[in-house]
Coordinates of C-alpha atoms and ligand atoms in Angstrom, one line a residue:
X1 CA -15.8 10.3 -2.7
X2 CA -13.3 10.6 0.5
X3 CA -14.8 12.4 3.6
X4 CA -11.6 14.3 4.1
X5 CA -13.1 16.7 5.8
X6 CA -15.2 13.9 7.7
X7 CA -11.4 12.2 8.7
X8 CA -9.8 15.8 10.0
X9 CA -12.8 16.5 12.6
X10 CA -12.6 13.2 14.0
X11 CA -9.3 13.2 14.7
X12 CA -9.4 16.5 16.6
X13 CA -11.9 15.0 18.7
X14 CA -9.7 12.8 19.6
X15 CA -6.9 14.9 19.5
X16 CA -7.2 16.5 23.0
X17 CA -7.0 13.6 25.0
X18 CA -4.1 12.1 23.1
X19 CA -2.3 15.6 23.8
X20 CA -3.3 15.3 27.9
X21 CA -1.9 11.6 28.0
X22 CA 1.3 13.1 25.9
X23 CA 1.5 16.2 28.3
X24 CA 0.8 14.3 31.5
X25 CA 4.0 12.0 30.5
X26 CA 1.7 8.7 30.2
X27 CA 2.7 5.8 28.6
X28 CA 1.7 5.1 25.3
X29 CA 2.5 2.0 23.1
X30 CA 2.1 2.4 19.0
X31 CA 1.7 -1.3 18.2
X32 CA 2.2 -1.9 14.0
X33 CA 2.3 -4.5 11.5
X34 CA 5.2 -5.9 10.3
X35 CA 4.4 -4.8 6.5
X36 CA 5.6 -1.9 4.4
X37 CA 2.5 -0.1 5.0
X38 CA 2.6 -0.7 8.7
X39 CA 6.2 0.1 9.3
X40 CA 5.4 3.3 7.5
X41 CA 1.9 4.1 9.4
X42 CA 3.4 3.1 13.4
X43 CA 6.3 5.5 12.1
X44 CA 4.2 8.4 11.7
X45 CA 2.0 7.9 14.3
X46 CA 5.1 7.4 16.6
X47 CA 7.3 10.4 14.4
X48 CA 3.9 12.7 16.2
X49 CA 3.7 11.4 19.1
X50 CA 7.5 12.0 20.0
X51 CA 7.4 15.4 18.3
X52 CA 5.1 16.7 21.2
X53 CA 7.2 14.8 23.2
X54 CA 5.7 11.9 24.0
X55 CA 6.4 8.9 26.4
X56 CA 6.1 6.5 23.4
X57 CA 7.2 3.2 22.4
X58 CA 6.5 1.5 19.1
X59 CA 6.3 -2.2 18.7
X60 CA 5.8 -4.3 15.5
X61 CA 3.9 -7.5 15.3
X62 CA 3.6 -9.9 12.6
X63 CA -0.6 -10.1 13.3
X64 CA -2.9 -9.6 16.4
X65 CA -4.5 -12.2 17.9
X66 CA -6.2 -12.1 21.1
X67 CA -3.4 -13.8 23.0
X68 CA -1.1 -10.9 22.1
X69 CA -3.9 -8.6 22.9
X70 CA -3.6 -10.4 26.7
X71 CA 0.0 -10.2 26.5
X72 CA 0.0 -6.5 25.3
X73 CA -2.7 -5.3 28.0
X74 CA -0.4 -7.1 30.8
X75 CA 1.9 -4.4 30.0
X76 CA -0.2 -2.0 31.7
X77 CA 0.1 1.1 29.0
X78 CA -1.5 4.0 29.7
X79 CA -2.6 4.2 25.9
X80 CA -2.4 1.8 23.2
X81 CA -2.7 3.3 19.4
X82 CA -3.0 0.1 16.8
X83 CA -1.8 1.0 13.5
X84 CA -2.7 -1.4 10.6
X85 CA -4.0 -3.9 12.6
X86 CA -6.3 -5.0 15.1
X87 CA -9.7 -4.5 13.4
X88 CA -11.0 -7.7 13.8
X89 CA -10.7 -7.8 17.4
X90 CA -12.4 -4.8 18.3
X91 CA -14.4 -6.2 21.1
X92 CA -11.1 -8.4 22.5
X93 CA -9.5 -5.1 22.7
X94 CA -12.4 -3.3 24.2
X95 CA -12.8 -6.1 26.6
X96 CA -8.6 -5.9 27.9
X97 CA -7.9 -2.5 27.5
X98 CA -12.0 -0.6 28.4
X99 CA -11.6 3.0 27.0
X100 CA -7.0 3.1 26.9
X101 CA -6.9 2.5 22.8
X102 CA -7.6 4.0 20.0
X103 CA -7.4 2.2 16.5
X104 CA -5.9 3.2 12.8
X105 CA -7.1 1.4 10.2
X106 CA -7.9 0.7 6.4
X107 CA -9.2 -2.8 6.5
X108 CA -12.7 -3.2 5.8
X109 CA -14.6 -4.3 9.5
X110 CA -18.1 -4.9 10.1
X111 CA -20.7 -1.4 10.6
X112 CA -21.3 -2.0 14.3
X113 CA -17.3 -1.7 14.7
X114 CA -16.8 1.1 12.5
X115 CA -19.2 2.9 14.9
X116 CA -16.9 3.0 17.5
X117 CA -15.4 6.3 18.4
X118 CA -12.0 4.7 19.2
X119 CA -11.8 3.2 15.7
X120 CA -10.8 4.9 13.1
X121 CA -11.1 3.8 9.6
X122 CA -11.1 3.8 5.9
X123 CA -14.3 2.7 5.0
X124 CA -16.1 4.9 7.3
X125 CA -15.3 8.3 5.7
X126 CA -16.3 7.4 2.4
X127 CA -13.0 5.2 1.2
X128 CA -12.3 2.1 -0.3
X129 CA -9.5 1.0 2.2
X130 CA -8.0 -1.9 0.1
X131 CA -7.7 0.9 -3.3
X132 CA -7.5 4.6 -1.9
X133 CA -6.6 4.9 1.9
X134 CA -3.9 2.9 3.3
X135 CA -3.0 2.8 6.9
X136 CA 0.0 5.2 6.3
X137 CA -2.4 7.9 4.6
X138 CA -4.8 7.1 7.8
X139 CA -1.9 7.6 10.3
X140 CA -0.7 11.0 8.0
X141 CA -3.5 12.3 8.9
X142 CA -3.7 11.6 12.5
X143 CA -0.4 13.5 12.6
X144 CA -1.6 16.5 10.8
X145 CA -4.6 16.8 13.2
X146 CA -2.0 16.2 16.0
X147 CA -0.3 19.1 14.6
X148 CA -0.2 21.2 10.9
X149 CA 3.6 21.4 10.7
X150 CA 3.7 17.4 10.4
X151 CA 3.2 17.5 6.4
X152 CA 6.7 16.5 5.8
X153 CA 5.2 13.5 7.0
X154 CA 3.2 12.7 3.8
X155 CA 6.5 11.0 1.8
X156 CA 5.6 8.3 4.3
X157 CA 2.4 8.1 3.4
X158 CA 2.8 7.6 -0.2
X159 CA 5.9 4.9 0.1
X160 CA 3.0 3.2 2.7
X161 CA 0.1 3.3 -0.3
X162 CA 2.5 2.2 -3.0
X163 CA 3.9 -0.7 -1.0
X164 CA 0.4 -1.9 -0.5
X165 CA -0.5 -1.6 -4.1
X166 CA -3.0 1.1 -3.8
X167 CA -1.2 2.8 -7.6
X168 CA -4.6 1.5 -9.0
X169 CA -5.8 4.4 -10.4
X170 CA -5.3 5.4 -14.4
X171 CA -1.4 4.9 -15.2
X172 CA -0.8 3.3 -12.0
X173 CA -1.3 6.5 -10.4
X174 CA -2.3 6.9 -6.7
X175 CA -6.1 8.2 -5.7
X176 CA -8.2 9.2 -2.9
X177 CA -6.5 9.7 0.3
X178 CA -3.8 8.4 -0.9
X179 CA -3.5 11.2 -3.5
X180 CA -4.5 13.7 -0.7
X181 CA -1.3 13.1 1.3
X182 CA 0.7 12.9 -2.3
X183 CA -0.3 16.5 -3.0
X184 CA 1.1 17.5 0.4
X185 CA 4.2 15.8 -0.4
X186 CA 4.8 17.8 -3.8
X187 CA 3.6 21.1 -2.3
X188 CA 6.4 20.6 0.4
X189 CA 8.8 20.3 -2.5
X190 CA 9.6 16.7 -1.4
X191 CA 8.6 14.5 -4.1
X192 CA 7.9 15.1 -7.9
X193 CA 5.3 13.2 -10.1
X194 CA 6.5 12.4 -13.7
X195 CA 4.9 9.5 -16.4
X196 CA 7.4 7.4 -17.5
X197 CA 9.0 3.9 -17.4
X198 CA 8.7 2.2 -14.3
X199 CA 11.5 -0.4 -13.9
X200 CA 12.9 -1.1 -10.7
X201 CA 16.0 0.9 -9.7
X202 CA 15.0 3.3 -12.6
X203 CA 17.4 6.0 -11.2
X204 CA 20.1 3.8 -9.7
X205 CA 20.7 0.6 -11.7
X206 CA 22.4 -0.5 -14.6
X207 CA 19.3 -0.5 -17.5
X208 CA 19.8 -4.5 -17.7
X209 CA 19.8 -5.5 -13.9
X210 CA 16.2 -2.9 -13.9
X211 CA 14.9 -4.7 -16.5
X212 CA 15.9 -7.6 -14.9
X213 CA 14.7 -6.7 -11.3
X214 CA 11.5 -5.8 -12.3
X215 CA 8.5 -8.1 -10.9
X216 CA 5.5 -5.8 -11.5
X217 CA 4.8 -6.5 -14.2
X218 CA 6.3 -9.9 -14.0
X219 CA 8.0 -10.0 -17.6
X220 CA 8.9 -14.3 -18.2
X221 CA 11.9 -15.0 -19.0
X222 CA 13.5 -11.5 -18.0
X223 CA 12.3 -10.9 -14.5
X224 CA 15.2 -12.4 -12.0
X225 CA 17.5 -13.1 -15.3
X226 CA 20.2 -10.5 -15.6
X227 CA 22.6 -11.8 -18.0
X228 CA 19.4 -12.8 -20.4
X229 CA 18.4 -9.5 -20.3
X230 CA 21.6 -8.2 -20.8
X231 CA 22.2 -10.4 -24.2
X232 CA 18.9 -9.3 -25.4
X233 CA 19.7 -5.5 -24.7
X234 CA 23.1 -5.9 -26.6
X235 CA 21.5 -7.5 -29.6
X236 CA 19.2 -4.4 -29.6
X237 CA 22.3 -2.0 -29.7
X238 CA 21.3 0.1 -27.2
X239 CA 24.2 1.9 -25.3
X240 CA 24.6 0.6 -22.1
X241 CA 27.4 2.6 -21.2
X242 CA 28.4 5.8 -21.0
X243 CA 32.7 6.3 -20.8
X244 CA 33.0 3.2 -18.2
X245 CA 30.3 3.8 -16.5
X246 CA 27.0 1.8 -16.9
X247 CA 23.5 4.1 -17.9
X248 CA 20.5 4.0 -15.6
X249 CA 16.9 4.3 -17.7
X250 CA 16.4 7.1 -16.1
X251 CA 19.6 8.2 -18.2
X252 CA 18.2 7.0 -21.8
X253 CA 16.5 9.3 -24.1
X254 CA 13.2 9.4 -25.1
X255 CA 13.9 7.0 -28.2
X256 CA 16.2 4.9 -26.8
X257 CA 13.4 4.3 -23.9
X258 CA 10.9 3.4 -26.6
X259 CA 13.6 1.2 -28.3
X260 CA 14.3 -0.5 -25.0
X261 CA 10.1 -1.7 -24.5
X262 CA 10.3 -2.5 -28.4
X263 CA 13.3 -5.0 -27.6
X264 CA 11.7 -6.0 -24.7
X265 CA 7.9 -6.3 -26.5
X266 CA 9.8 -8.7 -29.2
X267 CA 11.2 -10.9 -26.4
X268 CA 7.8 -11.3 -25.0
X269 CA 6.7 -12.0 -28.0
X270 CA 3.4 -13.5 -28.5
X271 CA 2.8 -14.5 -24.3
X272 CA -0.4 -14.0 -23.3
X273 CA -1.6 -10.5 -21.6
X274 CA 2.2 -9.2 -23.1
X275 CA 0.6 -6.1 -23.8
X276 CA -1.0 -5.0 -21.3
X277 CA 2.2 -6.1 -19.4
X278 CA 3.9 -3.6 -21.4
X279 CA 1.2 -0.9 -21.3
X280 CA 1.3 -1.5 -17.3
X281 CA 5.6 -0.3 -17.9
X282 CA 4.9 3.3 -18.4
X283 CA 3.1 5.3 -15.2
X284 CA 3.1 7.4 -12.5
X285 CA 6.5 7.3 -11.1
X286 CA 7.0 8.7 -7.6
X287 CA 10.7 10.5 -6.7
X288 CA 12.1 11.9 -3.6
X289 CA 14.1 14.8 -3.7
X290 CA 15.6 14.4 -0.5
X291 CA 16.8 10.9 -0.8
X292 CA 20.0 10.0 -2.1
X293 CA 19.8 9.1 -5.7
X294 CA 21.9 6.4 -5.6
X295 CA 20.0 4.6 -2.9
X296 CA 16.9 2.6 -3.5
X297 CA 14.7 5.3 -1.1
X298 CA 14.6 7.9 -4.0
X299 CA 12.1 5.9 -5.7
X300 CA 8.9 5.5 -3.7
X301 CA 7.9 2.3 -4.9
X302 CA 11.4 0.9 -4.0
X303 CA 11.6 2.4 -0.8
X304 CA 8.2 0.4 0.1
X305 CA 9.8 -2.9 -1.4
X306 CA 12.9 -1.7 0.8
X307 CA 10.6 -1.8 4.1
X308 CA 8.9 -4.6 2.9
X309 CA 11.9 -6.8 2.6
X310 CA 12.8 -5.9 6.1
X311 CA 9.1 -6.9 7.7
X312 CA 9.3 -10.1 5.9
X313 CA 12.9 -10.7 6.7
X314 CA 12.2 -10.8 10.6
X315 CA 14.0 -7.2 11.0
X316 CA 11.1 -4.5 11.0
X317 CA 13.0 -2.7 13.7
X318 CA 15.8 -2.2 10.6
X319 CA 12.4 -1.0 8.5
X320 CA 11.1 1.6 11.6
X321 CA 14.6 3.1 11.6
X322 CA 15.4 3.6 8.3
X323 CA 11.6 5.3 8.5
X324 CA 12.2 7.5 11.2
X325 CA 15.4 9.1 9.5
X326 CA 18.4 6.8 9.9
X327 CA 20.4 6.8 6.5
X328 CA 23.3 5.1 8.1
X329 CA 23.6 1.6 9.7
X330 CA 19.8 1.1 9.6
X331 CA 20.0 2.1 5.3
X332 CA 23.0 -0.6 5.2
X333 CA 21.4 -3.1 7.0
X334 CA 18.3 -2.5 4.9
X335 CA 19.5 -2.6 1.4
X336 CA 21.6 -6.1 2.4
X337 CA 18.1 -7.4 3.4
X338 CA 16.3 -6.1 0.6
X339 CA 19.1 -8.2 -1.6
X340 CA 18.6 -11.3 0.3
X341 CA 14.7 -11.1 -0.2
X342 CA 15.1 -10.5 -4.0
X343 CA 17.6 -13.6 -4.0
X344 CA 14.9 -15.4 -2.0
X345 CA 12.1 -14.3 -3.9
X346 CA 13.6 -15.5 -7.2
X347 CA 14.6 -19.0 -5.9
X348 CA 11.1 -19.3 -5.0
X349 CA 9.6 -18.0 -8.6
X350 CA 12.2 -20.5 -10.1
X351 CA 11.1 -23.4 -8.3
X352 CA 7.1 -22.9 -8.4
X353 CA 7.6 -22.6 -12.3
X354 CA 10.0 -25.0 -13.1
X355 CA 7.8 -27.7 -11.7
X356 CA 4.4 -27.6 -13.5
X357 CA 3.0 -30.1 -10.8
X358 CA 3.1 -26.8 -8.2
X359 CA 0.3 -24.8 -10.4
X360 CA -2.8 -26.3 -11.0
X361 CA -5.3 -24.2 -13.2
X362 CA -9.0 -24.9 -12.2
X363 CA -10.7 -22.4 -14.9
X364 CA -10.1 -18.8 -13.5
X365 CA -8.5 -20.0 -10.0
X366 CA -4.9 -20.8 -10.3
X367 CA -3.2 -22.9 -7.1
X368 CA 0.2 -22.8 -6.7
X369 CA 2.1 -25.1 -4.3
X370 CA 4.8 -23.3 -2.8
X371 CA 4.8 -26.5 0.0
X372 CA 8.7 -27.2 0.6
X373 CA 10.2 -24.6 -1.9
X374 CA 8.7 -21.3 -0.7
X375 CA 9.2 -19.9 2.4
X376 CA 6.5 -18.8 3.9
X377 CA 7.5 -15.2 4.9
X378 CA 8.2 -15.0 0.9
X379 CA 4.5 -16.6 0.0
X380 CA 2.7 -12.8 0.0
X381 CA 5.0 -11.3 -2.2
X382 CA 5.9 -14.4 -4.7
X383 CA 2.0 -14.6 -5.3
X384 CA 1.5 -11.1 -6.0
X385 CA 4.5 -11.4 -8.5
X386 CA 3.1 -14.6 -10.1
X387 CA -0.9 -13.2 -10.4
X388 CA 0.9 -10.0 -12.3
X389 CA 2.5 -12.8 -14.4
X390 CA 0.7 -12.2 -18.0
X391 CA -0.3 -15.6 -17.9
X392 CA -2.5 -15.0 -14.7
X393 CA -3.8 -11.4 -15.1
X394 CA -6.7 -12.5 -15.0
X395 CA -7.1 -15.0 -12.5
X396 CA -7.2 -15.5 -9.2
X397 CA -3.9 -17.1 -7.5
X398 CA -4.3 -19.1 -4.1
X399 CA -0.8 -19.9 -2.8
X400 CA 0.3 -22.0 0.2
X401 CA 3.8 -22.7 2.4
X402 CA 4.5 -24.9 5.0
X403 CA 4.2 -23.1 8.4
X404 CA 5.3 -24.2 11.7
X405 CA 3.3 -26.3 13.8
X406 CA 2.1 -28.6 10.5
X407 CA 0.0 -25.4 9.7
X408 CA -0.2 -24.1 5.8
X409 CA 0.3 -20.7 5.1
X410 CA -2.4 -19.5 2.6
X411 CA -1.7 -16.1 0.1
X412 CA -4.3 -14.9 -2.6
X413 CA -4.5 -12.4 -4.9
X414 CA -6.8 -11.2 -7.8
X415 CA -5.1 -9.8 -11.2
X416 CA -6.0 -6.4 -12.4
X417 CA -7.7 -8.5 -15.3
X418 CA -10.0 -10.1 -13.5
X419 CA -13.8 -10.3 -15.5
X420 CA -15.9 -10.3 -12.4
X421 CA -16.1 -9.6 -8.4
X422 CA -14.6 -11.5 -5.9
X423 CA -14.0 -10.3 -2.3
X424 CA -10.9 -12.7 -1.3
X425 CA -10.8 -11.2 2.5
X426 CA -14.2 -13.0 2.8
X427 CA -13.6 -15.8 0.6
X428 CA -10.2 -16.8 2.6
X429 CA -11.9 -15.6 6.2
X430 CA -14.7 -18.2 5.2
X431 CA -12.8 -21.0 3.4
X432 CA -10.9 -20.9 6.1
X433 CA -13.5 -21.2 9.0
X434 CA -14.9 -24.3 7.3
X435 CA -11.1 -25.8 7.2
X436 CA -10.6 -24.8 11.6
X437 CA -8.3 -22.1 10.3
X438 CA -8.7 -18.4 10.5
X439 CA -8.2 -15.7 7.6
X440 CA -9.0 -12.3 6.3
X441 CA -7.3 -9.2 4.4
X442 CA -8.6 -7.5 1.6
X443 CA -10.7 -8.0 -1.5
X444 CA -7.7 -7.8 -3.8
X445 CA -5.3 -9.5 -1.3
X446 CA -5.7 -11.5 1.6
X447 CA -4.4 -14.7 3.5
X448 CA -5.2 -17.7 5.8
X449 CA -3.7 -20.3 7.7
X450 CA -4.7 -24.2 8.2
X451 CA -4.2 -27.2 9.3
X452 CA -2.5 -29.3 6.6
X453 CA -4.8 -31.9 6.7
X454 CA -7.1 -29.4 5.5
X455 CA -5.3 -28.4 2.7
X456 CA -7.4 -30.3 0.5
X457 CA -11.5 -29.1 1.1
X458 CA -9.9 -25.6 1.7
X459 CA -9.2 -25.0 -1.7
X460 CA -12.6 -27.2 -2.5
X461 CA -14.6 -23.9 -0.5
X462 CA -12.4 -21.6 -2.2
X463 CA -13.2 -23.2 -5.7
X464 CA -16.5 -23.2 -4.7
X465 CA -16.5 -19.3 -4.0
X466 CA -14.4 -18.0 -6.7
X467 CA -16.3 -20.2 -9.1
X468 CA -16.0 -21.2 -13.1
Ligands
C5P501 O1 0.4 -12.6 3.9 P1 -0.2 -11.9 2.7 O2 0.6 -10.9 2.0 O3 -0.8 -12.9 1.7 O4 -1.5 -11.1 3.2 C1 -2.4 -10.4 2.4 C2 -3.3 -9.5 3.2 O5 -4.2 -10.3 4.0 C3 -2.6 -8.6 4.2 O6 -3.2 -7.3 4.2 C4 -2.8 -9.3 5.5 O7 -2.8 -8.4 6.6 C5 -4.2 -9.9 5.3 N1 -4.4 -11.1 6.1 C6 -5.4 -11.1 7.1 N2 -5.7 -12.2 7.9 C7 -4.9 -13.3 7.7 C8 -3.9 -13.3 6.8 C9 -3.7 -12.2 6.0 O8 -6.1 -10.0 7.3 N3 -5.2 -14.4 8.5

């Protein structure tokens, strides 16, 4: 059970001295991940900050190590706030930067470190950080304790949980704090909750090209195929259009919704984990009012594949400002990204199952060799796509990309069919160890990098961990 109340009263005893650094015009540096869920979380934090008028800066990074903790404490701040980050170098940080930081966090750190008054996170107010707090709910709240009239602040919060995949409760629905910072959102009037179908670009695309964009579920055959999908949908006899203009689902009628999974049910036909695929179609589906319908942020769950495009693209500074209100250039530059990553995501999908020498299947630990085909900003999100394949629902899915420097990039996932428990942030922090690498994340979804020449007894000690 979440310790909300737990969460508020630590903040405010940390509120006061973040007001006397913001009122005696310190300098304080936000420093975020690169991610969906970090873009979102270092935007509200910063959003606060700047609304008491702060002297604030916000920074992104792609991960902390402890040279960029060196690098970052040259710089001399006054107060640094890490967002999404940093919790495995707690005592780095407390070593460069004494009692100047203060860190917000949902990943799952050691009990000495979630001791520390400075640190802030998940798991010690009675949360699972990797399924019902994510950073952006743990920065919401920080704002609210900084001051009650940042609710509006909450849509941020949401598009943060479901771009990290937190919609794990029943019906894909949100929970814990997560759902805490939800209810503010709908109570504010900016964001409705309704069950229905879940395609991509439910409100703003043509039904086909949502059918056809939609990777979670991962439907074979129709996800990334547009004009398959729409020569399935006009053998169905669906209408597609209405006058000249093509129908969204959003558009479609109760019956012509359930005619349109029956279609699609038929050309799964007998794949593995189809149902449940299907089943995993109809859910919790998250809309903002004030967004433009026509624009990929009135969704939530799009928005947070919006921001994520933009952190793995190399332009999380698009991300932040699209975040922090710009609907203009920033929105532009944004959805172009977002089209590129799709493209790039798809090639990537394409070429890893084309080739059936790039998945191996060792019992319930798939491998898939993304080496030379899959770029490695695009790994993450390709394996999450593949493991909600219904071929691999219930496996685990180790993924690796060439990285500079003759490193491997190294992304794993469990699917939501998984019989057992495996905790992957341990498995790929140890695996990695043994293979002079480093890694870490979450039990559901974490990562590593290696040496190539390791590539091999790596995924020996991850065999070895996730066993038969
Ligand atoms: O890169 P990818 O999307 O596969 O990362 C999955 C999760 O693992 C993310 O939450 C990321 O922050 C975490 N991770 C980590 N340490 C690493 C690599 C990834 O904590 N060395």
């Amino acid at each position: 059970m979440a310790d909300l109340e737990g969460l508020l009263q630590r903040y405010r005893s940390l509120v006061p001295s973040v007001i006397e650094s913001v009122l005696g015009g310190k300098r304080i540096l936000v420093v975020t991940h690169i991610d969906a869920d970090g873009l979102c979380s270092g935007s509200v934090v910063f959003s606060a900050l700047m609304r008491k008028g702060a002297n604030a800066t916000l920074r992104t990074v792609p991960d902390l190590d402890p040279k960029t903790v060196t690098d970052l404490a040259a710089q001399n701040y006054d107060l640094y706030i890490f967002v999404d980050l940093a919790s495995t170098l707690i005592s780095e940080i407390e070593a460069a930067l004494g009692g100047r930081y203060l860190v917000i966090d949902h990943h799952e750190i050691s009990e000495a470190d979630l001791g520390n008054r400075a640190v802030v996170n998940a798991w010690a107010f009675g949360c699972d950080g990797g399924k019902e707090a994510c950073s952006s709910a743990m920065a919401y709240f920080f704002a609210v304790a900084l001051d009650p009239a940042n609710t509006d602040l909450s849509t941020l919060a949401v598009v943060g949980a479901l771009a990290d995949r937190q919609d794990s409760g029943p019906g894909r629905s949100l929970t814990g704090l997560n759902r805490v910072a939800l209810e503010a959102a709908q109570r504010r009037g900016l964001l409705s909750v309704s069950n229905d179908l879940m395609f991509t670009g439910r409100e703003t695309r043509p039904v086909h090209e949502a059918v056809a964009l939609t990777s979670n579920p991962f439907l074979k055959g129709l996800t990334g195929s547009k004009d398959a999908v729409l020569a399935l949908l006009h053998q169905s006899g669906l209408e597609l259009k209405d006058g000249g203009a093509w129908r969204t689902i959003s558009s479609l009628s109760d019956d012509e919704k359930r005619r349109l999974t029956e279609t699609i049910a038929g050309a799964l036909g007998a794949e593995r984990g189809a149902t449940e695929a299907l089943a995993s179609l109809f859910g919790e589906v998250y809309t903002l009012h004030f967004e433009d319908p026509f624009t990929p942020l009135r969704d939530a769950r799009e928005f947070g594949t919006l921001l994520n495009s933009c952190g793995r693209m190399g332009v999380p500074s698009i991300g932040v400002s699209v975040c922090l209100g710009d609907r203009s250039s920033a929105l532009k530059g944004a959805m172009k990204t977002l089209s590129e990553y799709r493209s790039g995501i798809n090639k990537a999908l394409d070429a890893v199952t084309s080739d059936p020498a790039r998945i191996e299947q060792h019992g319930r630990l798939v491998l898939v060799k993304g080496e030379g085909v899959v770029d490695e900003k695009l790994l993450g999100p390709v394996i999450s796509i593949l493991t909600g394949s219904p071929a691999f629902k219930d496996k685990v899915v180790v993924g690796s990309a060439s990285s500079r420097g003759d490193a491997l990039k190294i992304s794993s996932r469990v699917g939501d069919l998984y019989d057992g428990s495996v905790n992957l942030g341990l498995i790929m922090r140890e695996s990695a160890e043994e293979a002079e690498g480093v890694g870490g994340g979450h039990a559901m979804a974490a990562g590593a990098k290696i040496p190539s020449s390791k590539a091999e007894s790596f995924s020996r000690a991850v065999a070895a961990r996730v066993g038969g």
